Coordinates of N, CA and C in Angstrom, one line a residue:
X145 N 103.4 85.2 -116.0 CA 102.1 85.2 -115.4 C 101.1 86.0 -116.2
X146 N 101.6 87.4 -116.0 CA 100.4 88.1 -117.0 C 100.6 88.0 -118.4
X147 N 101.8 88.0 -118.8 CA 102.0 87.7 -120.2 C 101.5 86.4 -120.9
X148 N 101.7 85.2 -119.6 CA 100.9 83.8 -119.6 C 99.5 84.4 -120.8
X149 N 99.0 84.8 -119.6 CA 97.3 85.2 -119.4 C 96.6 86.0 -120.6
X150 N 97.4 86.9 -121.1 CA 97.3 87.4 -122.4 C 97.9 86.3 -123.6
X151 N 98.8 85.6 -123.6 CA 98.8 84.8 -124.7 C 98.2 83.9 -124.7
X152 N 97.5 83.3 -123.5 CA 96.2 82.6 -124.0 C 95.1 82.7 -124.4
X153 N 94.6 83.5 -124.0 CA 93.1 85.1 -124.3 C 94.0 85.0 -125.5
X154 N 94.7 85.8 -125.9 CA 94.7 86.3 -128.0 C 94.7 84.5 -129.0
X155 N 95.7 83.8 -127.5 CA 95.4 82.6 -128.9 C 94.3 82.2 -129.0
X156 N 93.0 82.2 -128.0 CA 91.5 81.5 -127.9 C 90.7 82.4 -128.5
X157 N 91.5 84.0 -128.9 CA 90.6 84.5 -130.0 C 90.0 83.9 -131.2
X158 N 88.6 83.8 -131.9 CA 87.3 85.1 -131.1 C 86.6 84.1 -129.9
X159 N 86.8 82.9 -129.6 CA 86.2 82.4 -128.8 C 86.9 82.6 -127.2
X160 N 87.6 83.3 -127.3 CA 87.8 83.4 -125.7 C 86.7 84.0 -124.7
X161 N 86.6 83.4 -123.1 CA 85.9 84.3 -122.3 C 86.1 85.5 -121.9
X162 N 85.3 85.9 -122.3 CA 84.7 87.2 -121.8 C 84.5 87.9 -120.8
X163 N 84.0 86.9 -120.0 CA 84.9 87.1 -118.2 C 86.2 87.6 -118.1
X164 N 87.2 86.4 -118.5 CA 88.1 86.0 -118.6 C 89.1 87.4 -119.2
X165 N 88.6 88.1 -120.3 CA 89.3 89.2 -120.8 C 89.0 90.2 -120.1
X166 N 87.7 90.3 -119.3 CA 87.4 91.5 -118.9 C 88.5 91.4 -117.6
X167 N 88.6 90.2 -116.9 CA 89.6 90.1 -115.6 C 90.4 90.7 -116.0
X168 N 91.2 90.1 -117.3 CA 92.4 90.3 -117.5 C 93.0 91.8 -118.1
X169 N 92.0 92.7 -118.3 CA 91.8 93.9 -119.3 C 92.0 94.8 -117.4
X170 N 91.3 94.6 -116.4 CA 91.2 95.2 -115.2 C 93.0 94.7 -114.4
X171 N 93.4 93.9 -114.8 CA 94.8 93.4 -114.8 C 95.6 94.4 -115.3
X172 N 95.0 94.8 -116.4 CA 96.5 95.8 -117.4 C 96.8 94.8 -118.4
X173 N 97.3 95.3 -119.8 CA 97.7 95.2 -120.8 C 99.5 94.8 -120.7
X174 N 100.3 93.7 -120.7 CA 101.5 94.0 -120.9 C 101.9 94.8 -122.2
X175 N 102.8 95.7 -122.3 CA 103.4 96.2 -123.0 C 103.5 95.6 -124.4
X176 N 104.5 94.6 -124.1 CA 104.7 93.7 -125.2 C 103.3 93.2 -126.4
X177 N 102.2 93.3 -125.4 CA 100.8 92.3 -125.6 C 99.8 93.5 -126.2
X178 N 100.3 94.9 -126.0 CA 99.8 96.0 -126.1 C 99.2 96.2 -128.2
X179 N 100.3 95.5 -128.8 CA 99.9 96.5 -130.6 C 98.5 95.2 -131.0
X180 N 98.8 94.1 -130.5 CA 97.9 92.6 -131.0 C 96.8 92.9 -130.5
X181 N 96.4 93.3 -128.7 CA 95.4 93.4 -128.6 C 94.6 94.6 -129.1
X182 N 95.0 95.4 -129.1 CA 94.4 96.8 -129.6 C 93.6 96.4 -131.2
X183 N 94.9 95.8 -132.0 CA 94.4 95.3 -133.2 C 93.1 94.2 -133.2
X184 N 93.6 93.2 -131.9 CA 91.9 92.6 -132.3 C 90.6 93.2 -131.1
X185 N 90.7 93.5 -130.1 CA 89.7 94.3 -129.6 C 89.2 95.4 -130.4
X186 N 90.2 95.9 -131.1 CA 89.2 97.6 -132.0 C 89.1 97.5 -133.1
X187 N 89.1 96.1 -133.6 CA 88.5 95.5 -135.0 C 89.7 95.8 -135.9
X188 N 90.3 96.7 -135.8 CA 91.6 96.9 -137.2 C 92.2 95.2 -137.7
X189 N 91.9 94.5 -136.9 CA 92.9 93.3 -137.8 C 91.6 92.4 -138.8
X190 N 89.9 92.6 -138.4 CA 89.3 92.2 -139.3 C 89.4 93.6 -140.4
X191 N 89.6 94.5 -140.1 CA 89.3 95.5 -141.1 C 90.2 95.5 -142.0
X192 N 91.7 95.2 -141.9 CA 92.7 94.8 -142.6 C 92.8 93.5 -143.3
X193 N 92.4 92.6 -142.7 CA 92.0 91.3 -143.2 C 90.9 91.3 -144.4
X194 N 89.9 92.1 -144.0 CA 89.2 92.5 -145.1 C 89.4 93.4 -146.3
X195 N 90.5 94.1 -146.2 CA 91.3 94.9 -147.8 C 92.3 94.9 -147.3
X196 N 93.1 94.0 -147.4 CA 94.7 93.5 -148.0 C 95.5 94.7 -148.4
X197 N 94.6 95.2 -149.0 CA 96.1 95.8 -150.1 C 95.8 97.7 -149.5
X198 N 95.0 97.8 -148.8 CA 94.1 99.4 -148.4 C 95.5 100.4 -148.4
X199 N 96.3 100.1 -147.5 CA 97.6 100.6 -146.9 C 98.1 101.5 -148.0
X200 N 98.5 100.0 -149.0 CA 99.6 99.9 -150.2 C 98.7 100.8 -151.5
X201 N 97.7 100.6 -151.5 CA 96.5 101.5 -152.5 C 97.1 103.2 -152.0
X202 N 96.7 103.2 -150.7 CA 96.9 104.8 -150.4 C 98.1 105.5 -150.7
X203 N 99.0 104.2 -150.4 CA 100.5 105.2 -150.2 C 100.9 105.2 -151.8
X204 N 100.2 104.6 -152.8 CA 100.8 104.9 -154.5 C 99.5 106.2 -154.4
X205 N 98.3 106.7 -154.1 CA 97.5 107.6 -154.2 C 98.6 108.8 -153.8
X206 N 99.0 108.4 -152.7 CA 99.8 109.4 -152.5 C 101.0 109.7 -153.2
X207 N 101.7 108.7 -153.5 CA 103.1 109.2 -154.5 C 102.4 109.5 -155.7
X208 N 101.4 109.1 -156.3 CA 100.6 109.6 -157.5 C 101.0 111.2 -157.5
X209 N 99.9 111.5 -156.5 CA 99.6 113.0 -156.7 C 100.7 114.0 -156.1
X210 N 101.6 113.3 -155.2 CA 102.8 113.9 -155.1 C 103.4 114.2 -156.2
X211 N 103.8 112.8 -156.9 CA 104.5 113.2 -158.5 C 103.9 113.7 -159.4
X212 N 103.0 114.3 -159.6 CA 102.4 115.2 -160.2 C 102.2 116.4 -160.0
X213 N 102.6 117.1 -159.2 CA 102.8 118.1 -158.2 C 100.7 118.7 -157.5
X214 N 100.4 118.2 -157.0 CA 98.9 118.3 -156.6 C 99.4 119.3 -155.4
X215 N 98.7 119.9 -155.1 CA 98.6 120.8 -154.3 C 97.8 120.1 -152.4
X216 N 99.0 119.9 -151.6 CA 98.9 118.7 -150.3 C 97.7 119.4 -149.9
X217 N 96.6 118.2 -149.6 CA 95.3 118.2 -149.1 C 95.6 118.4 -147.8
X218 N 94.3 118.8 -147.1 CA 94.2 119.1 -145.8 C 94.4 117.3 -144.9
X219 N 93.8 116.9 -145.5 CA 93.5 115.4 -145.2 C 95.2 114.9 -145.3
X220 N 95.7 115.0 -146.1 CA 97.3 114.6 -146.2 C 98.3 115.5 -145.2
X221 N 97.7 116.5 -144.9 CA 98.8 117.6 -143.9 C 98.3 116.5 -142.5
X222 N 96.9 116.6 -142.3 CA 96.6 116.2 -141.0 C 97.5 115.1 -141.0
X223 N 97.5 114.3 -141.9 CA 98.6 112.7 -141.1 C 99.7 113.1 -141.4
X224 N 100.1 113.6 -142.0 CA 101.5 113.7 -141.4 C 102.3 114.4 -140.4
X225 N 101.1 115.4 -139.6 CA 101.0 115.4 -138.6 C 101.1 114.3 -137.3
X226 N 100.0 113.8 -137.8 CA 99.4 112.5 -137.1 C 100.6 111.6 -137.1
X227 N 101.1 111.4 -138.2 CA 102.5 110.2 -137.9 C 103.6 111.1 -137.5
X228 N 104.2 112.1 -137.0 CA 105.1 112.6 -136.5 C 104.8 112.5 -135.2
X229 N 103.5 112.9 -134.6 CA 103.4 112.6 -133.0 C 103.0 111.1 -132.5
X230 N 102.7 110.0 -133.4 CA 102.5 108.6 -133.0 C 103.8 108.2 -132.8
X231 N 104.6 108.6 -134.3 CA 105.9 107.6 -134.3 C 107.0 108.5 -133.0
X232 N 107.0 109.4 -132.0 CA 107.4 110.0 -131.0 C 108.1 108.3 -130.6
X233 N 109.0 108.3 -129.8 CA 109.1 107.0 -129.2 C 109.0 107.4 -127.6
X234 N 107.8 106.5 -127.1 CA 107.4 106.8 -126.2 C 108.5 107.0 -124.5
X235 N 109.5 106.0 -124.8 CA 110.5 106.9 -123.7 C 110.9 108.4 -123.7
X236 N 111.0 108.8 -124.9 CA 111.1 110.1 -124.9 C 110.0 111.1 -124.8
X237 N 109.4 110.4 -124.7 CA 107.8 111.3 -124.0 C 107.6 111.4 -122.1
X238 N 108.5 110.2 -122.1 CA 108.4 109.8 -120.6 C 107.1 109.0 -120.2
X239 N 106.7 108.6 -120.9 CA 105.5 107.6 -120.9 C 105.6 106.2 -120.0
X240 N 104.6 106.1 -119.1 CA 104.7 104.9 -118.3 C 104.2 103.5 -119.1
X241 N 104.0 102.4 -118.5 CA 103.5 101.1 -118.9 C 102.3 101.9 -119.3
X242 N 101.5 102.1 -118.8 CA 100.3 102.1 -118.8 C 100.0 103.3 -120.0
X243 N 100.4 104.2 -120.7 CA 100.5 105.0 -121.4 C 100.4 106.3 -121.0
X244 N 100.6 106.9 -119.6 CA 100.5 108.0 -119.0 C 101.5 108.6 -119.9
X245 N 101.3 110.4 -119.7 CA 102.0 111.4 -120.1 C 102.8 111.6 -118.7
X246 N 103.9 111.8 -119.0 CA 105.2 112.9 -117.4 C 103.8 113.5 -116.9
X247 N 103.9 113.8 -116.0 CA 102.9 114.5 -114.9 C 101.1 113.8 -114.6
X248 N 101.2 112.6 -115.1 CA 100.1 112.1 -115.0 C 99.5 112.1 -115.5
X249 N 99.2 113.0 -116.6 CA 97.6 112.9 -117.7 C 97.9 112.1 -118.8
X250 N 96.6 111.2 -119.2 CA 96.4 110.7 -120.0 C 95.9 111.2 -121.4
X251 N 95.5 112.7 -120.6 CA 95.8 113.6 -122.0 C 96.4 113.8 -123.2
X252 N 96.2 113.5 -124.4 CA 97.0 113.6 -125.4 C 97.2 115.6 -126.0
X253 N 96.7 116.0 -125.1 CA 96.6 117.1 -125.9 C 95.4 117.8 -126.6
X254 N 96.1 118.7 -127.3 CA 95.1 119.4 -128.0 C 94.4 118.5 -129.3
X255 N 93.6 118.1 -129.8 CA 92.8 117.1 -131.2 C 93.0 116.5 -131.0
X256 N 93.0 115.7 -129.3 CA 92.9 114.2 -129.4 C 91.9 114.0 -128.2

């Protein structure tokens, strides 16, 4: 049913209604339906579509100056930050469907 309803909305993307998503957005996100929509409602999949290779560029930037011994930027500390608390797996957070934290907040914390 709801997973119905989401795979028809992402397949009638960009022409789907609008109504139609907004119902289905006041419905809830299935889980499953959760990494695709994010990617085309918050533009990352045109923004990827549009440099191919962005990803793959940064991470030889990064072995670059790794292998060279560069002194780790602030900018490079922050994500790897950033990717230790994303890649968390969310049962072990105790995270609900909906992305709540254990005790209700949708708070991520502190710099978020």
């Amino acid at each position: 049913a709801l997973d119905d309803e989401w795979a028809e909305l992402l397949a009638a993307l960009p022409n789907a209604d609008e109504d139609r998503i907004h119902a289905a957005l006041l419905g809830g996100v299935p889980d499953a339906k959760r990494p695709r929509v994010w990617l085309e409602f918050s533009g990352a999949a045109q923004a990827m579509a549009a440099r191919p290779t962005l990803y793959a560029d940064l991470l030889e930037q990064v072995a670059a100056s790794s292998a060279s011994g560069q002194a780790e930027t602030a900018v490079h500390s922050q994500i790897e930050n950033d990717l230790r608390r994303t890649q968390v797996d969310r049962s072990a957070r105790g995270a609900s469907s909906r992305g709540e934290r254990a005790g209700g907040s949708r708070s991520g914390g502190e710099g978020t």
